[in-house]
C-alpha atoms as a printed R data frame, in Angstrom:
    type eleno elety resid chain resno       x       y       z
1   ATOM     1    CA   MET     A     1 115.416 202.246 128.137
2   ATOM     2    CA   LYS     A     2 116.781 203.051 131.509
3   ATOM     3    CA   LEU     A     3 113.447 202.938 133.060
4   ATOM     4    CA   LEU     A     4 112.782 199.544 131.502
5   ATOM     5    CA   TRP     A     5 116.250 198.119 132.307
6   ATOM     6    CA   LYS     A     6 116.036 198.841 136.142
7   ATOM     7    CA   PRO     A     7 113.032 196.596 136.796
8   ATOM     8    CA   LEU     A     8 114.401 193.973 134.498
9   ATOM     9    CA   ALA     A     9 117.604 193.928 136.394
10  ATOM    10    CA   LEU     A    10 116.012 193.673 139.691
11  ATOM    11    CA   GLY     A    11 113.788 190.845 138.359
12  ATOM    12    CA   LEU     A    12 116.820 189.037 137.141
13  ATOM    13    CA   ALA     A    13 118.655 189.526 140.470
14  ATOM    14    CA   ALA     A    14 115.612 188.158 142.343
15  ATOM    15    CA   CYS     A    15 115.473 184.998 139.923
16  ATOM    16    CA   LEU     A    16 119.207 184.266 140.570
17  ATOM    17    CA   ALA     A    17 118.895 184.760 144.307
18  ATOM    18    CA   THR     A    18 116.409 181.830 144.365
19  ATOM    19    CA   LEU     A    19 118.713 179.449 142.674
20  ATOM    20    CA   PRO     A    20 120.641 176.891 144.829
21  ATOM    21    CA   SER     A    21 123.945 178.500 145.612
22  ATOM    22    CA   TRP     A    22 125.961 175.299 144.942
23  ATOM    23    CA   ALA     A    23 124.171 174.757 141.668
24  ATOM    24    CA   GLN     A    24 125.264 178.170 140.446
25  ATOM    25    CA   GLN     A    25 128.870 177.297 141.148
26  ATOM    26    CA   ALA     A    26 128.979 173.660 139.963
27  ATOM    27    CA   ASN     A    27 126.710 173.779 136.899
28  ATOM    28    CA   ASP     A    28 123.787 171.975 138.607
29  ATOM    29    CA   LYS     A    29 125.902 168.905 139.454
30  ATOM    30    CA   PRO     A    30 125.415 167.173 142.793
31  ATOM    31    CA   LEU     A    31 128.268 167.516 145.294
32  ATOM    32    CA   ARG     A    32 130.306 164.297 145.555
33  ATOM    33    CA   ILE     A    33 132.271 163.721 148.715
34  ATOM    34    CA   VAL     A    34 134.977 161.054 148.218
35  ATOM    35    CA   VAL     A    35 135.650 159.205 151.545
36  ATOM    36    CA   PRO     A    36 139.041 157.145 151.753
37  ATOM    37    CA   PHE     A    37 137.445 154.542 153.985
38  ATOM    38    CA   ALA     A    38 135.089 151.643 153.534
39  ATOM    39    CA   PRO     A    39 131.381 152.236 154.667
40  ATOM    40    CA   GLY     A    40 130.624 152.139 158.301
41  ATOM    41    CA   GLY     A    41 133.652 153.651 160.131
42  ATOM    42    CA   ALA     A    42 133.448 156.946 161.997
43  ATOM    43    CA   GLN     A    43 134.859 158.940 159.115
44  ATOM    44    CA   ASP     A    44 132.274 157.528 156.680
45  ATOM    45    CA   VAL     A    45 129.462 158.258 159.252
46  ATOM    46    CA   ILE     A    46 130.849 161.911 159.573
47  ATOM    47    CA   ALA     A    47 130.859 162.150 155.713
48  ATOM    48    CA   ARG     A    48 127.202 160.895 155.548
49  ATOM    49    CA   TYR     A    49 126.086 163.269 158.195
50  ATOM    50    CA   LEU     A    50 127.564 166.239 156.697
51  ATOM    51    CA   GLY     A    51 126.178 165.155 153.289
52  ATOM    52    CA   ALA     A    52 122.674 165.166 154.638
53  ATOM    53    CA   LYS     A    53 122.967 168.497 156.312
54  ATOM    54    CA   LEU     A    54 124.670 170.027 153.056
55  ATOM    55    CA   THR     A    55 121.822 168.869 150.871
56  ATOM    56    CA   ASP     A    56 119.480 171.038 152.777
57  ATOM    57    CA   LYS     A    57 121.991 173.965 152.943
58  ATOM    58    CA   LEU     A    58 123.172 173.905 149.362
59  ATOM    59    CA   GLY     A    59 119.894 172.819 147.798
60  ATOM    60    CA   THR     A    60 121.567 170.115 145.732
61  ATOM    61    CA   PRO     A    61 121.901 166.229 146.287
62  ATOM    62    CA   VAL     A    62 125.155 165.048 147.908
63  ATOM    63    CA   ILE     A    63 126.670 161.925 146.964
64  ATOM    64    CA   ILE     A    64 129.067 159.797 149.111
65  ATOM    65    CA   ASP     A    65 131.551 157.914 147.258
66  ATOM    66    CA   ASN     A    66 133.708 155.419 149.222
67  ATOM    67    CA   LYS     A    67 137.089 154.751 147.760
68  ATOM    68    CA   ALA     A    68 139.167 152.826 150.249
69  ATOM    69    CA   GLY     A    69 142.689 151.752 149.637
70  ATOM    70    CA   ALA     A    70 146.455 152.532 149.988
71  ATOM    71    CA   GLY     A    71 145.833 154.654 153.168
72  ATOM    72    CA   GLY     A    72 143.711 157.219 151.464
73  ATOM    73    CA   ILE     A    73 145.980 157.637 148.405
74  ATOM    74    CA   VAL     A    74 143.430 156.208 146.034
75  ATOM    75    CA   ALA     A    75 140.670 158.666 147.117
76  ATOM    76    CA   ALA     A    76 143.140 161.695 147.250
77  ATOM    77    CA   ASP     A    77 144.332 161.113 143.707
78  ATOM    78    CA   ALA     A    78 140.720 160.752 142.421
79  ATOM    79    CA   VAL     A    79 139.764 164.009 143.956
80  ATOM    80    CA   ALA     A    80 142.944 165.696 142.864
81  ATOM    81    CA   LYS     A    81 142.248 164.839 139.200
82  ATOM    82    CA   ALA     A    82 138.567 165.605 139.379
83  ATOM    83    CA   THR     A    83 137.602 168.217 136.667
84  ATOM    84    CA   ASP     A    84 133.849 168.355 137.324
85  ATOM    85    CA   GLY     A    85 134.026 171.181 139.780
86  ATOM    86    CA   ALA     A    86 131.805 169.310 142.157
87  ATOM    87    CA   THR     A    87 133.972 166.651 143.751
88  ATOM    88    CA   VAL     A    88 135.713 166.990 147.075
89  ATOM    89    CA   LEU     A    89 137.582 164.779 149.585
90  ATOM    90    CA   LEU     A    90 136.817 164.008 153.194
91  ATOM    91    CA   ALA     A    91 140.439 164.365 154.018
92  ATOM    92    CA   THR     A    92 142.586 162.978 156.826
93  ATOM    93    CA   GLY     A    93 146.257 163.112 157.465
94  ATOM    94    CA   GLY     A    94 147.071 159.766 155.942
95  ATOM    95    CA   ALA     A    95 147.143 160.836 152.364
96  ATOM    96    CA   VAL     A    96 147.882 164.586 152.854
97  ATOM    97    CA   THR     A    97 150.435 164.960 155.668
98  ATOM    98    CA   ILE     A    98 152.006 161.650 156.263
99  ATOM    99    CA   ALA     A    99 152.203 159.828 152.831
100 ATOM   100    CA   PRO     A   100 154.330 162.679 151.273
101 ATOM   101    CA   HIS     A   101 157.034 161.779 153.868
102 ATOM   102    CA   LEU     A   102 156.694 158.048 153.531
103 ATOM   103    CA   GLN     A   103 156.212 157.546 149.713
104 ATOM   104    CA   ALA     A   104 159.051 158.383 147.238
105 ATOM   105    CA   LYS     A   105 156.357 159.263 144.691
106 ATOM   106    CA   LEU     A   106 152.691 159.854 144.885
107 ATOM   107    CA   PRO     A   107 150.281 159.993 141.976
108 ATOM   108    CA   TYR     A   108 149.218 163.453 143.042
109 ATOM   109    CA   ASP     A   109 150.730 166.502 144.588
110 ATOM   110    CA   PRO     A   110 148.835 167.146 147.957
111 ATOM   111    CA   VAL     A   111 150.493 170.727 148.367
112 ATOM   112    CA   HIS     A   112 149.511 172.072 144.775
113 ATOM   113    CA   GLU     A   113 146.580 169.879 143.694
114 ATOM   114    CA   LEU     A   114 144.499 169.744 146.786
115 ATOM   115    CA   VAL     A   115 143.305 173.033 148.588
116 ATOM   116    CA   PRO     A   116 141.691 173.244 152.007
117 ATOM   117    CA   VAL     A   117 137.950 173.890 152.192
118 ATOM   118    CA   ALA     A   118 136.963 173.501 155.978
119 ATOM   119    CA   LEU     A   119 138.128 171.835 159.219
120 ATOM   120    CA   VAL     A   120 135.267 169.655 160.731
121 ATOM   121    CA   ALA     A   121 136.411 167.302 163.388
122 ATOM   122    CA   ASP     A   122 139.236 165.719 165.494
123 ATOM   123    CA   THR     A   123 139.376 162.002 166.245
124 ATOM   124    CA   PRO     A   124 141.726 161.986 169.245
125 ATOM   125    CA   MET     A   125 144.355 159.187 169.937
126 ATOM   126    CA   THR     A   126 144.973 157.566 173.184
127 ATOM   127    CA   LEU     A   127 147.528 155.554 175.071
128 ATOM   128    CA   SER     A   128 145.626 152.638 176.506
129 ATOM   129    CA   VAL     A   129 146.238 149.298 178.385
130 ATOM   130    CA   ARG     A   130 144.116 146.345 179.261
131 ATOM   131    CA   ALA     A   131 142.272 146.489 182.568
132 ATOM   132    CA   GLU     A   132 144.800 144.016 184.346
133 ATOM   133    CA   SER     A   133 147.807 145.877 183.194
134 ATOM   134    CA   PRO     A   134 150.400 146.687 185.894
135 ATOM   135    CA   TYR     A   135 150.719 150.034 184.134
136 ATOM   136    CA   LYS     A   136 148.596 152.807 186.053
137 ATOM   137    CA   THR     A   137 149.984 155.855 184.399
138 ATOM   138    CA   ILE     A   138 152.004 156.925 181.442
139 ATOM   139    CA   ALA     A   139 154.898 157.395 183.861
140 ATOM   140    CA   ASP     A   140 154.930 153.641 184.708
141 ATOM   141    CA   VAL     A   141 155.198 152.792 181.002
142 ATOM   142    CA   LEU     A   142 157.958 155.286 180.312
143 ATOM   143    CA   ARG     A   143 159.847 154.141 183.535
144 ATOM   144    CA   ASP     A   144 159.661 150.422 182.347
145 ATOM   145    CA   ALA     A   145 160.729 151.420 178.877
146 ATOM   146    CA   LYS     A   146 163.863 153.154 180.137
147 ATOM   147    CA   ALA     A   147 164.714 150.202 182.286
148 ATOM   148    CA   ARG     A   148 164.127 147.738 179.451
149 ATOM   149    CA   PRO     A   149 164.862 149.550 176.247
150 ATOM   150    CA   GLY     A   150 163.117 148.185 173.220
151 ATOM   151    CA   GLN     A   151 161.059 145.592 175.090
152 ATOM   152    CA   VAL     A   152 157.902 147.553 176.069
153 ATOM   153    CA   THR     A   153 155.418 147.099 173.248
154 ATOM   154    CA   TYR     A   154 152.825 149.286 171.595
155 ATOM   155    CA   ALA     A   155 150.354 148.153 169.131
156 ATOM   156    CA   SER     A   156 149.293 150.374 166.233
157 ATOM   157    CA   THR     A   157 146.667 150.169 163.427
158 ATOM   158    CA   GLY     A   158 149.373 149.628 160.798
159 ATOM   159    CA   ASN     A   159 152.840 150.892 159.573
160 ATOM   160    CA   GLY     A   160 152.965 154.497 158.698
161 ATOM   161    CA   THR     A   161 149.556 155.160 160.155
162 ATOM   162    CA   VAL     A   162 148.895 158.096 162.530
163 ATOM   163    CA   SER     A   163 148.636 155.433 165.389
164 ATOM   164    CA   HIS     A   164 152.194 154.182 164.648
165 ATOM   165    CA   LEU     A   165 153.537 157.842 164.316
166 ATOM   166    CA   THR     A   166 151.940 158.999 167.405
167 ATOM   167    CA   GLY     A   167 153.452 156.230 169.426
168 ATOM   168    CA   ALA     A   168 156.870 157.120 167.892
169 ATOM   169    CA   LEU     A   169 156.346 160.777 168.767
170 ATOM   170    CA   LEU     A   170 155.923 159.941 172.419
171 ATOM   171    CA   ALA     A   171 158.965 157.640 172.459
172 ATOM   172    CA   GLN     A   172 161.195 160.199 170.728
173 ATOM   173    CA   ALA     A   173 159.891 163.114 173.016
174 ATOM   174    CA   SER     A   174 160.399 161.133 176.134
175 ATOM   175    CA   GLY     A   175 163.667 159.638 175.237
176 ATOM   176    CA   VAL     A   176 162.823 155.905 175.379
177 ATOM   177    CA   SER     A   177 162.716 153.000 172.939
178 ATOM   178    CA   LEU     A   178 159.218 151.431 172.469
179 ATOM   179    CA   LEU     A   179 158.811 148.308 170.489
180 ATOM   180    CA   HIS     A   180 156.155 149.083 167.630
181 ATOM   181    CA   VAL     A   181 153.808 146.163 166.803
182 ATOM   182    CA   PRO     A   182 151.758 146.936 163.794
183 ATOM   183    CA   TYR     A   183 148.381 145.402 163.005
184 ATOM   184    CA   ARG     A   184 146.003 145.542 160.038
185 ATOM   185    CA   GLY     A   185 143.469 147.788 161.806
186 ATOM   186    CA   ALA     A   186 142.203 148.479 165.328
187 ATOM   187    CA   ALA     A   187 140.161 145.235 165.881
188 ATOM   188    CA   PRO     A   188 143.172 142.688 165.775
189 ATOM   189    CA   ALA     A   189 145.355 145.091 167.740
190 ATOM   190    CA   LEU     A   190 142.717 145.280 170.498
191 ATOM   191    CA   THR     A   191 142.262 141.588 170.565
192 ATOM   192    CA   ASP     A   192 145.999 141.089 171.223
193 ATOM   193    CA   LEU     A   193 145.982 143.890 173.835
194 ATOM   194    CA   LEU     A   194 143.145 142.235 175.831
195 ATOM   195    CA   GLY     A   195 144.959 138.874 175.305
196 ATOM   196    CA   GLY     A   196 148.058 140.236 176.760
197 ATOM   197    CA   GLN     A   197 150.217 139.864 173.649
198 ATOM   198    CA   VAL     A   198 151.123 143.527 173.659
199 ATOM   199    CA   ALA     A   199 151.451 145.940 176.584
200 ATOM   200    CA   THR     A   200 149.932 149.006 175.417
201 ATOM   201    CA   ILE     A   201 148.074 150.393 172.376
202 ATOM   202    CA   VAL     A   202 147.908 153.743 170.508
203 ATOM   203    CA   THR     A   203 144.407 153.964 169.147
204 ATOM   204    CA   SER     A   204 141.538 156.408 168.736
205 ATOM   205    CA   VAL     A   205 138.897 157.264 171.337
206 ATOM   206    CA   ALA     A   206 136.385 155.767 168.965
207 ATOM   207    CA   SER     A   207 138.221 152.323 169.054
208 ATOM   208    CA   ILE     A   208 139.018 152.131 172.705
209 ATOM   209    CA   GLU     A   209 135.671 153.550 174.209
210 ATOM   210    CA   PRO     A   210 133.726 150.246 173.964
211 ATOM   211    CA   MET     A   211 136.533 148.511 175.787
212 ATOM   212    CA   VAL     A   212 136.695 151.155 178.382
213 ATOM   213    CA   ALA     A   213 132.923 151.019 178.949
214 ATOM   214    CA   SER     A   214 132.900 147.371 179.412
215 ATOM   215    CA   GLY     A   215 135.816 147.454 181.861
216 ATOM   216    CA   LYS     A   216 138.218 145.601 179.631
217 ATOM   217    CA   ALA     A   217 140.558 148.389 178.935
218 ATOM   218    CA   ARG     A   218 141.933 151.717 180.705
219 ATOM   219    CA   VAL     A   219 143.001 154.874 179.172
220 ATOM   220    CA   LEU     A   220 146.316 156.338 180.447
221 ATOM   221    CA   GLY     A   221 146.290 159.469 178.468
222 ATOM   222    CA   THR     A   222 144.818 161.269 175.348
223 ATOM   223    CA   PHE     A   223 146.858 163.035 172.727
224 ATOM   224    CA   SER     A   224 144.553 165.913 172.953
225 ATOM   225    CA   ARG     A   225 144.804 169.618 173.921
226 ATOM   226    CA   ALA     A   226 142.268 169.314 176.768
227 ATOM   227    CA   ALA     A   227 140.931 166.245 178.839
228 ATOM   228    CA   LEU     A   228 138.041 164.442 177.172
229 ATOM   229    CA   PRO     A   229 134.864 163.848 179.279
230 ATOM   230    CA   SER     A   230 134.239 160.651 177.534
231 ATOM   231    CA   MET     A   231 137.545 159.216 178.814
232 ATOM   232    CA   GLY     A   232 136.648 159.793 182.505
233 ATOM   233    CA   THR     A   233 139.584 160.987 184.614
234 ATOM   234    CA   ALA     A   234 142.353 160.203 181.992
235 ATOM   235    CA   PRO     A   235 144.803 163.218 181.556
236 ATOM   236    CA   THR     A   236 146.143 164.414 178.440
237 ATOM   237    CA   VAL     A   237 149.595 162.970 177.605
238 ATOM   238    CA   GLY     A   238 151.104 166.549 177.775
239 ATOM   239    CA   GLU     A   239 149.647 167.012 181.436
240 ATOM   240    CA   ALA     A   240 150.855 163.464 182.413
241 ATOM   241    CA   THR     A   241 154.361 163.745 181.050
242 ATOM   242    CA   GLY     A   242 154.964 167.442 181.115
243 ATOM   243    CA   LEU     A   243 156.217 167.162 177.497
244 ATOM   244    CA   ALA     A   244 155.597 169.671 174.749
245 ATOM   245    CA   GLY     A   245 153.988 168.889 171.559
246 ATOM   246    CA   MET     A   246 151.826 165.997 172.629
247 ATOM   247    CA   GLU     A   247 148.703 167.475 171.239
248 ATOM   248    CA   VAL     A   248 148.153 165.526 168.076
249 ATOM   249    CA   PRO     A   249 145.017 166.677 166.187
250 ATOM   250    CA   VAL     A   250 143.918 163.472 164.142
251 ATOM   251    CA   TRP     A   251 141.960 165.939 161.859
252 ATOM   252    CA   VAL     A   252 139.160 165.496 159.563
253 ATOM   253    CA   GLY     A   253 138.525 168.093 156.974
254 ATOM   254    CA   VAL     A   254 137.315 168.786 153.448
255 ATOM   255    CA   MET     A   255 139.591 169.462 150.531
256 ATOM   256    CA   ALA     A   256 139.010 170.231 146.941
257 ATOM   257    CA   PRO     A   257 140.914 170.097 143.699
258 ATOM   258    CA   ALA     A   258 142.910 173.114 143.196
259 ATOM   259    CA   ARG     A   259 141.058 173.654 139.886
260 ATOM   260    CA   MET     A   260 137.730 174.000 141.543
261 ATOM   261    CA   PRO     A   261 136.273 177.657 141.139
262 ATOM   262    CA   ALA     A   262 137.115 179.786 144.185
263 ATOM   263    CA   GLY     A   263 133.296 180.819 144.363
264 ATOM   264    CA   GLY     A   264 132.325 177.110 144.889
265 ATOM   265    CA   ILE     A   265 135.044 176.483 147.484
266 ATOM   266    CA   ASP     A   266 133.936 179.692 149.511
267 ATOM   267    CA   LYS     A   267 130.268 178.745 149.476
268 ATOM   268    CA   LEU     A   268 130.957 175.052 150.419
269 ATOM   269    CA   SER     A   269 133.404 176.206 153.276
270 ATOM   270    CA   ALA     A   270 130.781 178.595 154.755
271 ATOM   271    CA   ALA     A   271 128.163 175.862 154.620
272 ATOM   272    CA   LEU     A   272 130.315 173.301 156.239
273 ATOM   273    CA   VAL     A   273 131.283 175.724 159.134
274 ATOM   274    CA   GLU     A   274 127.615 176.523 159.641
275 ATOM   275    CA   VAL     A   275 126.869 172.662 159.798
276 ATOM   276    CA   CYS     A   276 129.777 171.994 162.078
277 ATOM   277    CA   ASN     A   277 128.767 174.624 164.639
278 ATOM   278    CA   LEU     A   278 125.138 173.213 164.999
279 ATOM   279    CA   PRO     A   279 124.655 171.757 168.623
280 ATOM   280    CA   GLU     A   280 123.384 168.557 167.092
281 ATOM   281    CA   THR     A   281 126.747 168.161 165.181
282 ATOM   282    CA   LYS     A   282 128.644 168.345 168.322
283 ATOM   283    CA   GLN     A   283 126.298 165.621 169.922
284 ATOM   284    CA   ARG     A   284 126.581 163.394 166.942
285 ATOM   285    CA   PHE     A   285 130.274 163.610 166.614
286 ATOM   286    CA   ALA     A   286 130.799 162.795 170.227
287 ATOM   287    CA   GLN     A   287 128.773 159.580 169.763
288 ATOM   288    CA   LEU     A   288 131.495 158.693 167.095
289 ATOM   289    CA   GLY     A   289 134.416 159.578 169.630
290 ATOM   290    CA   ALA     A   290 135.126 162.799 167.710
291 ATOM   291    CA   VAL     A   291 135.188 166.423 168.670
292 ATOM   292    CA   ASN     A   292 133.816 168.945 166.164
293 ATOM   293    CA   THR     A   293 136.534 171.504 165.493
294 ATOM   294    CA   CYS     A   294 134.869 173.962 163.269
295 ATOM   295    CA   GLY     A   295 137.179 175.963 160.962
296 ATOM   296    CA   ASN     A   296 137.295 177.670 157.544
297 ATOM   297    CA   ALA     A   297 139.864 176.993 154.865
298 ATOM   298    CA   ALA     A   298 142.523 178.974 156.485
299 ATOM   299    CA   ALA     A   299 142.162 176.985 159.882
300 ATOM   300    CA   LEU     A   300 142.299 173.634 157.926
301 ATOM   301    CA   GLY     A   301 145.517 174.974 156.016
302 ATOM   302    CA   LYS     A   302 147.142 175.820 159.337
303 ATOM   303    CA   VAL     A   303 146.415 172.496 160.809
304 ATOM   304    CA   VAL     A   304 147.688 170.607 157.531
305 ATOM   305    CA   THR     A   305 150.966 172.616 157.515
306 ATOM   306    CA   GLU     A   306 151.645 171.976 161.198
307 ATOM   307    CA   ASP     A   307 150.769 168.228 160.923
308 ATOM   308    CA   SER     A   308 153.020 167.781 157.839
309 ATOM   309    CA   GLN     A   309 155.866 169.501 159.750
310 ATOM   310    CA   ARG     A   310 155.341 167.218 162.821
311 ATOM   311    CA   TRP     A   311 155.163 163.926 160.857
312 ATOM   312    CA   ALA     A   312 158.086 164.875 158.671
313 ATOM   313    CA   LYS     A   313 160.403 165.444 161.727
314 ATOM   314    CA   VAL     A   314 159.053 162.175 163.519
315 ATOM   315    CA   ILE     A   315 159.633 159.965 160.415
316 ATOM   316    CA   LYS     A   316 163.083 161.311 159.716
317 ATOM   317    CA   GLN     A   317 164.184 160.977 163.396
318 ATOM   318    CA   GLY     A   318 162.832 157.449 163.634
319 ATOM   319    CA   GLY     A   319 164.044 156.386 160.066
320 ATOM   320    CA   ILE     A   320 160.635 155.139 159.665
321 ATOM   321    CA   LYS     A   321 159.767 153.278 156.331
322 ATOM   322    CA   VAL     A   322 156.750 151.426 154.906
323 ATOM   323    CA   ASP     A   323 156.711 148.176 153.108
């Protein structure tokens, strides 16, 4: 019997090794990536790129499911409650590290119901002005804000967004009072910036880059750890001001329901990090105004914790509320 069992066991192991790794963990179900934004935006494009690569790596179809609404809360709630073992979230700070400090009650618990899988990208924010602006540096903006408290405006993509909070962070750290003007997205905010209705804007590289390329806007600084080649000679905000804590990762990662089997999470994490490290991924993300920041579950967990602490402090200090 022992002589018969050994070749049978080896044969079984060989058969199992040929099965798609994700299928073994998720009962042959396709992987579903829930995206908290409408189709067409940078995060949606990132998700679809990752989905195509993961299809090859995992040997199973990947479905992109767009669930926009409530600043990502709708999508995060759907994933937190998923029980199929094959649904994950393309996560950003809005529903994970910001909403808990702005909403009295969420339909999900981002700390206990969602777990990190992998860190994939950073979509850096900028402080920018229209081309004709008298502000040539961030120092010019802050100097004017000190001379005219509450009168120098900055546009954001909406109340309680990372755009809004990043502007508030700069104001608090530099000890000035800036007038926040919220818009419903980057497009109307940029329209008013170019029209002179607002003095500055805090928005992503992806949003401002076309305006910079056409000569309509200038970037005064980036809220990134290092200067971005795509932004020309623009310094980081930390370099320009000498202030600490101006590196604000506007992270994009993948999170899963806490009930998802650990084996499936580990395999997905490894596949995502492998895809993220591809040279073509760096090139593709750069086209979207994003930086690939490959990291495993622990790396994403660290970013989430630091991000949550940052925004909790900014929101409390600024007495920031949403309608």
